[in-house]
PDB file of C-alpha atoms and ligand atoms in Angstrom:
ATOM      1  CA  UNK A   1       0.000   0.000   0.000  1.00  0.00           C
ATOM      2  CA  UNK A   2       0.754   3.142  -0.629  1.00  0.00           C
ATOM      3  CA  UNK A   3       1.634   6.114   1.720  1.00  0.00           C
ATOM      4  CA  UNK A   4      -1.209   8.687   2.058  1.00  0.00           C
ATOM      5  CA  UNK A   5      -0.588  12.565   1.975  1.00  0.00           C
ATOM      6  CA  UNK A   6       0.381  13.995   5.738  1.00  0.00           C
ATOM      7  CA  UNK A   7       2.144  16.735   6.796  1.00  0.00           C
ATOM      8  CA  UNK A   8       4.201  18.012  10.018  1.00  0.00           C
ATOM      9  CA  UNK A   9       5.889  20.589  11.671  1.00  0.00           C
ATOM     10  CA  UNK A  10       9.374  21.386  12.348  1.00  0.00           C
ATOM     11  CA  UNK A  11       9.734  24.105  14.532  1.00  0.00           C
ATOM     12  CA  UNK A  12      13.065  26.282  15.534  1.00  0.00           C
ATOM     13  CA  UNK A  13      12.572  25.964  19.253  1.00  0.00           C
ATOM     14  CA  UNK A  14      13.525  22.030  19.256  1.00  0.00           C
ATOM     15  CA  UNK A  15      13.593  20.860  15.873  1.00  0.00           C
ATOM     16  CA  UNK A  16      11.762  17.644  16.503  1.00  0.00           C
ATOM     17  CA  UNK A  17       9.145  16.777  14.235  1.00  0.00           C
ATOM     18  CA  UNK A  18       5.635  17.444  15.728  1.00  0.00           C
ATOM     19  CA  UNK A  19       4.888  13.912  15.026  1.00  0.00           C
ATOM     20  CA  UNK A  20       7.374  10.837  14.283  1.00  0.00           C
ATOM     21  CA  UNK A  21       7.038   6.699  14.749  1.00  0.00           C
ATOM     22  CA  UNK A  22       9.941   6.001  15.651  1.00  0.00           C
ATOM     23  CA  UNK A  23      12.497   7.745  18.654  1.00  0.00           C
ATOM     24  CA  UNK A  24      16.077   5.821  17.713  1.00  0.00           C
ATOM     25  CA  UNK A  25      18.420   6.760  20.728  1.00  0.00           C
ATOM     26  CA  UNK A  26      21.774   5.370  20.319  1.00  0.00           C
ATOM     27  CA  UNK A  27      24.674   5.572  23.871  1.00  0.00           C
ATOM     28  CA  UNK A  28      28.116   4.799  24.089  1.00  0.00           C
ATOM     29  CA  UNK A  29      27.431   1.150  24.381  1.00  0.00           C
ATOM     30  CA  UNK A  30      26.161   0.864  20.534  1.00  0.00           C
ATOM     31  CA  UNK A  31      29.580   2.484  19.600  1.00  0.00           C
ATOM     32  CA  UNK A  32      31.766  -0.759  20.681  1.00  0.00           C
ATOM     33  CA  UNK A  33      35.181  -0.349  18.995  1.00  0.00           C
ATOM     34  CA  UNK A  34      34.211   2.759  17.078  1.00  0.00           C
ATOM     35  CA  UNK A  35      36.258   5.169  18.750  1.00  0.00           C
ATOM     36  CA  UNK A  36      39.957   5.032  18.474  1.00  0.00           C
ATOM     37  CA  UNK A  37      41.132   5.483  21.954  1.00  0.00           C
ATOM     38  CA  UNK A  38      39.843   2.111  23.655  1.00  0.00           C
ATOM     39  CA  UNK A  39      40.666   2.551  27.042  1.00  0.00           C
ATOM     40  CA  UNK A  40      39.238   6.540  27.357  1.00  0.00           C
ATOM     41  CA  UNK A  41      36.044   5.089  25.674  1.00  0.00           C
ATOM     42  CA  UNK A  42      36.237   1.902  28.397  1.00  0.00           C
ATOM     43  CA  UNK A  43      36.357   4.818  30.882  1.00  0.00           C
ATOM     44  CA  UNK A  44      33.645   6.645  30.357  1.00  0.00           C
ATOM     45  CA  UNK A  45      31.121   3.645  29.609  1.00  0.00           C
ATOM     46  CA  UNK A  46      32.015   2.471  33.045  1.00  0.00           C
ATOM     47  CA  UNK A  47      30.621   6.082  34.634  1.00  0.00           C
ATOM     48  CA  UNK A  48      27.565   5.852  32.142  1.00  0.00           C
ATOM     49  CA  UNK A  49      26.163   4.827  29.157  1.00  0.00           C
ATOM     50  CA  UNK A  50      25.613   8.553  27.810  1.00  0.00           C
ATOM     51  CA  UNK A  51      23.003   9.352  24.865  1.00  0.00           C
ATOM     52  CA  UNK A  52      25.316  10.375  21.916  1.00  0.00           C
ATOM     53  CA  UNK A  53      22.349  10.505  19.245  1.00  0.00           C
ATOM     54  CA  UNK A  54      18.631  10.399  18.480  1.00  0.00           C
ATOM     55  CA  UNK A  55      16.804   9.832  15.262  1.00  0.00           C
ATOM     56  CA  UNK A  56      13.219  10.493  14.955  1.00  0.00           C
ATOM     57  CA  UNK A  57      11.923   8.707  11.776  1.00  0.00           C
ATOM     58  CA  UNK A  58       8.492   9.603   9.815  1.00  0.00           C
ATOM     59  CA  UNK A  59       7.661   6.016   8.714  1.00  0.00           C
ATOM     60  CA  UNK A  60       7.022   5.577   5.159  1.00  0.00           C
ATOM     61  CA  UNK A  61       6.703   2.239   3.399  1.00  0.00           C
ATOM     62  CA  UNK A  62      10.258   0.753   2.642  1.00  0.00           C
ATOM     63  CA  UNK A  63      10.075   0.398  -1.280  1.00  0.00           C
ATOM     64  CA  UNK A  64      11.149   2.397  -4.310  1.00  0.00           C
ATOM     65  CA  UNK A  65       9.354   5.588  -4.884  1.00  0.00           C
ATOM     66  CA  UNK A  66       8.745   6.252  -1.030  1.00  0.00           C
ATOM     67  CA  UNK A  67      11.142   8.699   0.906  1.00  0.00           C
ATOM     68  CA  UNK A  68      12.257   8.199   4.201  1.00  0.00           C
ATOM     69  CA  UNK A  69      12.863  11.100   6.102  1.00  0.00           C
ATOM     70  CA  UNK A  70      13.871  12.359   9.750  1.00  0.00           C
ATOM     71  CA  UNK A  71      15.620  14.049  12.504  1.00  0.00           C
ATOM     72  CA  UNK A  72      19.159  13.274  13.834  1.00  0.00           C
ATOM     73  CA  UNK A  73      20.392  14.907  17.239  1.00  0.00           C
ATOM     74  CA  UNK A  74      23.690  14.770  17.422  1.00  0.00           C
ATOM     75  CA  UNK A  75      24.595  15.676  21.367  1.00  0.00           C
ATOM     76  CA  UNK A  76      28.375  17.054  21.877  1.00  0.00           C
ATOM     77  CA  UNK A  77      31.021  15.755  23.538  1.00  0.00           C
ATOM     78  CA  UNK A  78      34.333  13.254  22.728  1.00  0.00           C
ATOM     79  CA  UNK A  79      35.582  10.379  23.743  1.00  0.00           C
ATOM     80  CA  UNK A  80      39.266  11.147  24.461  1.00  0.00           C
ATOM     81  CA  UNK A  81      40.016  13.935  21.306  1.00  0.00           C
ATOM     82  CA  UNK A  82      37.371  12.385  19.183  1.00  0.00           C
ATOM     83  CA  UNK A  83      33.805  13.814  19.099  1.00  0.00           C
ATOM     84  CA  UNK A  84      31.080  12.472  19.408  1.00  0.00           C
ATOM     85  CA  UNK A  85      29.604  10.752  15.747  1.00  0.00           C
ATOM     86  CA  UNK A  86      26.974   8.473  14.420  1.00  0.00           C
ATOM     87  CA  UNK A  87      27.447   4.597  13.713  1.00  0.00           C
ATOM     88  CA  UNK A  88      27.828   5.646   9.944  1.00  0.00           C
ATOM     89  CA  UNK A  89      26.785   2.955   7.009  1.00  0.00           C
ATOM     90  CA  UNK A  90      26.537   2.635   3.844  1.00  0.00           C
ATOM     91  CA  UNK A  91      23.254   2.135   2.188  1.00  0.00           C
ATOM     92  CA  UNK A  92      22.224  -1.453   1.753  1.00  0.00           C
ATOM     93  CA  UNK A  93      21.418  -0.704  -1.852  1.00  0.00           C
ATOM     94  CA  UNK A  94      24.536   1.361  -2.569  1.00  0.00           C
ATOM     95  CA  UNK A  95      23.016   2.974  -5.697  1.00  0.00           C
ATOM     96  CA  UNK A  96      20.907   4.735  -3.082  1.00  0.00           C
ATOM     97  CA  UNK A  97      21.895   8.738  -2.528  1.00  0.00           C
ATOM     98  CA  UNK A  98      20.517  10.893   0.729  1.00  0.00           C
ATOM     99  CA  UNK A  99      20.088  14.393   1.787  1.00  0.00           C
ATOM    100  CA  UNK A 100      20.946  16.365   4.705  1.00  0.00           C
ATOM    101  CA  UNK A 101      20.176  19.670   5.517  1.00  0.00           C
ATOM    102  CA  UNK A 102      21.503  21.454   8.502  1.00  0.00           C
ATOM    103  CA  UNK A 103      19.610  23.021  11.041  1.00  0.00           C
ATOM    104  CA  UNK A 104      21.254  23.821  14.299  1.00  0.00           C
ATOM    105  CA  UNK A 105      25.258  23.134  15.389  1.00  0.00           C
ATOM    106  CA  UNK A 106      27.771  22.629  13.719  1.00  0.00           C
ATOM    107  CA  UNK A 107      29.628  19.712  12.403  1.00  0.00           C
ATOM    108  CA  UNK A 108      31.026  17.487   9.358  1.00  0.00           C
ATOM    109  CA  UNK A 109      30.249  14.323   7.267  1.00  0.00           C
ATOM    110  CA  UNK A 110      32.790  11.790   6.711  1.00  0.00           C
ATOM    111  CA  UNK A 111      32.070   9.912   3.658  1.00  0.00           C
ATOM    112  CA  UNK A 112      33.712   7.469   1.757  1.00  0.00           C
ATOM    113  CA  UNK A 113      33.297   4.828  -0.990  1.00  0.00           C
ATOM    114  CA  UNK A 114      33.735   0.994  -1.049  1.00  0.00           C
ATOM    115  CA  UNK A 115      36.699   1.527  -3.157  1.00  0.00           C
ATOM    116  CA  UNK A 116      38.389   4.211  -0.831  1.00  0.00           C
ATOM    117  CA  UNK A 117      37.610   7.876  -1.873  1.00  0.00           C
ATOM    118  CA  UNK A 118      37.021   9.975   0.804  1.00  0.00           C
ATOM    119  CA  UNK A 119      35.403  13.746   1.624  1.00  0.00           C
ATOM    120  CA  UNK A 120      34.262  15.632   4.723  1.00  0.00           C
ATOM    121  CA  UNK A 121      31.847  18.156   4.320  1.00  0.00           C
ATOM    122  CA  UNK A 122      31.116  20.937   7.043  1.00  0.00           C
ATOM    123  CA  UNK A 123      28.014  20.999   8.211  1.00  0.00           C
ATOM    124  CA  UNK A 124      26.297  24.306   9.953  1.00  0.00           C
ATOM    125  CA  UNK A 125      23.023  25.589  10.357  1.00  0.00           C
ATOM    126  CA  UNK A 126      21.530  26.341   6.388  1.00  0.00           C
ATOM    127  CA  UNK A 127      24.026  23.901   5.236  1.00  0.00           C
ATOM    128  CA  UNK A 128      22.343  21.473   2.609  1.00  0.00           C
ATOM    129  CA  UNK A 129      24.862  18.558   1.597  1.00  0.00           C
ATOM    130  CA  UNK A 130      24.043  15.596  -1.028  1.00  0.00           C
ATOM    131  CA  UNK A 131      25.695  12.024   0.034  1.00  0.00           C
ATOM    132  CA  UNK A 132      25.924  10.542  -3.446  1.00  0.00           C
ATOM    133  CA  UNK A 133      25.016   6.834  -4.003  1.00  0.00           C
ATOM    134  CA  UNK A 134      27.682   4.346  -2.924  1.00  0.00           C
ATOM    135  CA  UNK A 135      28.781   6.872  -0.197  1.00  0.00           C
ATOM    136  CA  UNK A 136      28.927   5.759   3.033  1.00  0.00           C
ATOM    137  CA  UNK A 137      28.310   8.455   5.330  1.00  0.00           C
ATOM    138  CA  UNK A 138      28.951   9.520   9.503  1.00  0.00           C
ATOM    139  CA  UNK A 139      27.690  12.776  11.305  1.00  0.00           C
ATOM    140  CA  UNK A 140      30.356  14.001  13.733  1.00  0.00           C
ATOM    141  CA  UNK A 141      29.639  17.364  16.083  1.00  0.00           C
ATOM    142  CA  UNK A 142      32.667  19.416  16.575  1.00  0.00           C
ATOM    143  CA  UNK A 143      30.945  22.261  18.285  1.00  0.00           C
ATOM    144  CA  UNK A 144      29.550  22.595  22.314  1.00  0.00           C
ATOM    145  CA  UNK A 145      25.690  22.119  21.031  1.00  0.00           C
ATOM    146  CA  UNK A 146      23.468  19.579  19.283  1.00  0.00           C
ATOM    147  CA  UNK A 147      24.340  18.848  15.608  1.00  0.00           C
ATOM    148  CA  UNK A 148      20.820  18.681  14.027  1.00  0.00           C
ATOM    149  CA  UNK A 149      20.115  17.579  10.931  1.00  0.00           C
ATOM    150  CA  UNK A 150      16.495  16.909   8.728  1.00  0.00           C
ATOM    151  CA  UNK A 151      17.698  13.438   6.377  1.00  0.00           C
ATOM    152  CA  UNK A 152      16.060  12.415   2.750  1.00  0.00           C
ATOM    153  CA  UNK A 153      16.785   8.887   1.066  1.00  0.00           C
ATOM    154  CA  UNK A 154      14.830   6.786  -0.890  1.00  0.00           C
ATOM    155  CA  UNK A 155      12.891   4.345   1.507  1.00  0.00           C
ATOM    156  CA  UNK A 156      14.278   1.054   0.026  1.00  0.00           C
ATOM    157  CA  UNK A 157      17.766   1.784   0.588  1.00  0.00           C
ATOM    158  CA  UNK A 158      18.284   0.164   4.033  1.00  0.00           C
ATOM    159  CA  UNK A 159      21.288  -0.224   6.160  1.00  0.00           C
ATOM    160  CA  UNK A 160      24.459  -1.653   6.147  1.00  0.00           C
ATOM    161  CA  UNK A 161      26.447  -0.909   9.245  1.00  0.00           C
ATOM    162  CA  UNK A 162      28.641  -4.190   9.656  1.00  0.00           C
ATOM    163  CA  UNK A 163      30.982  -2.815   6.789  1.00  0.00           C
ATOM    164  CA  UNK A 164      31.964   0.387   9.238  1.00  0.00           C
ATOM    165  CA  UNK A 165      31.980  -1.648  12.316  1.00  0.00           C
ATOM    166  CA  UNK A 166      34.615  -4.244  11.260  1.00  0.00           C
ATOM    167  CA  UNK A 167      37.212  -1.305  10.258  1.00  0.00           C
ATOM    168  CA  UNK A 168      35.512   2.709  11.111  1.00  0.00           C
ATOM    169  CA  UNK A 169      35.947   5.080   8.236  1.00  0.00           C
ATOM    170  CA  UNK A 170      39.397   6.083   6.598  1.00  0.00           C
ATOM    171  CA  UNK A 171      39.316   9.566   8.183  1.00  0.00           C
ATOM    172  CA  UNK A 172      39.111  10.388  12.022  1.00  0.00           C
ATOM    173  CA  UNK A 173      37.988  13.667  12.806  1.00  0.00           C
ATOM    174  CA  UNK A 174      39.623  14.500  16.391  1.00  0.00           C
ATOM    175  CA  UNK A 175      40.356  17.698  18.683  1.00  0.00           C
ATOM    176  CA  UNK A 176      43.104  19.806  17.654  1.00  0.00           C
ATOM    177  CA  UNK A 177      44.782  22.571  19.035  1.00  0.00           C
ATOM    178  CA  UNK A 178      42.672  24.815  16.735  1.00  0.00           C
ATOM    179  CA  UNK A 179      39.681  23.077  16.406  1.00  0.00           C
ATOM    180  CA  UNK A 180      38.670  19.933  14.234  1.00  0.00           C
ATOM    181  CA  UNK A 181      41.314  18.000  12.825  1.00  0.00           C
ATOM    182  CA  UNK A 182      41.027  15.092  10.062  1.00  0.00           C
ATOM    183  CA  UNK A 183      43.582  12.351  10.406  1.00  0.00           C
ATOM    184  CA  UNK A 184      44.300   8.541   8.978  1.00  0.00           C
ATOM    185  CA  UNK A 185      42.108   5.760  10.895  1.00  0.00           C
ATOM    186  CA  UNK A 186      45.085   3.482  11.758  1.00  0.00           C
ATOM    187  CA  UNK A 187      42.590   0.803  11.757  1.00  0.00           C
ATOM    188  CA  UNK A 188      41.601   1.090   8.639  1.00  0.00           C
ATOM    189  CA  UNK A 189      42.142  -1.607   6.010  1.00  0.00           C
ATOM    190  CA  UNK A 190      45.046  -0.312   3.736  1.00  0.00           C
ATOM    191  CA  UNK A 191      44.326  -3.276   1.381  1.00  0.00           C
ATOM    192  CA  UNK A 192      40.838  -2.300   0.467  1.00  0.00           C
ATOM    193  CA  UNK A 193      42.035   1.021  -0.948  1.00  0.00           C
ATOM    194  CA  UNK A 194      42.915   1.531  -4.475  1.00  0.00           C
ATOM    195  CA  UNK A 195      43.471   5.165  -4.923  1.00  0.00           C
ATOM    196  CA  UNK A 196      45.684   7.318  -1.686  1.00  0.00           C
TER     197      UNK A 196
HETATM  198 FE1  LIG B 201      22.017   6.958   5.152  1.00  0.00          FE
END
């Protein structure tokens, strides 16, 4: 069946949708292995499980032609030098694209492809960025306030997380002495790349 016409709000003084199915909240303990100092993120999963994201999705039926679409919160902080971020994936069908568009915070996408290429886009409030199909994709917040973000992709493309939890992404973005710095992922599989 079909989805029938409906409508929503999305209002400046919170940014959640006036009306969603689903409340995704996702703590340090979904993040197992994702951040590269171990022992800091050990640490601090020990004091608490803290919320590092939400996603409120407006449910659509998952085939072709639909569009799924939603709210991210990203909350700020770091484990060790490196902030806060999503899981990331790549889309399940990778010939699947998405859009972002930024509406509070301030942040970057890490992307990359199966095949290695990689970008990082800045992300701050009016900020609309296209993830291209077969771009894998990972909200990080760099500044001291929620990273929040509306998302658009086509309703069949699903998830595939497994690929980013065996290995992260190529690119780390970390603390630096003058804000955000991008640097290798030592854990990243060097044999999977074909262009540097
Ligand atoms: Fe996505």
């Amino acid at each position: 069946m079909n989805q029938l016409p409906f409508a929503f709000d999305l209002l400046p003084a919170t940014f959640i949708p006036s009306q969603y199915d689903n409340h995704i909240k996702r703590g340090l303990s979904s993040m197992k292995g994702q951040f590269s100092e171990q022992q800091e993120y050990a640490i601090s999963l020990e004091k608490e499980d803290t919320l590092l994201y939400e996603v409120f999705e407006i449910k659509v039926p998952e085939k072709a032609g639909e569009l799924m679409h939603g709210i991210t919160v990203l909350h700020p902080g770091a484990v060790g030098q490196e902030y806060f971020m999503t899981k990331g994936h790549f889309h399940e069908e990778l010939e699947t694209a998405e859009v972002y568009y930024c509406l509070d915070g301030e942040g970057c996408m890490v992307m990359e492809t199966p095949e290695g290429e990689w970008a990082v886009e800045m992300l701050y409030p009016g900020r609309v960025l296209y993830v291209p199909p077969r771009w894998a994709h990972r909200s990080v917040n760099t500044g001291g306030r929620d990273l929040v973000m509306f998302f658009l992709y086509p309703a069949n493309a699903g998830h595939d997380y497994g690929t980013i939890e065996r290995q992260g992404f190529r690119k780390l973005v970390m603390k630096g002495e003058d804000g955000m710095q991008i640097t290798d992922n030592p854990r990243w599989n060097p044999a999977e790349k074909v262009n540097d």
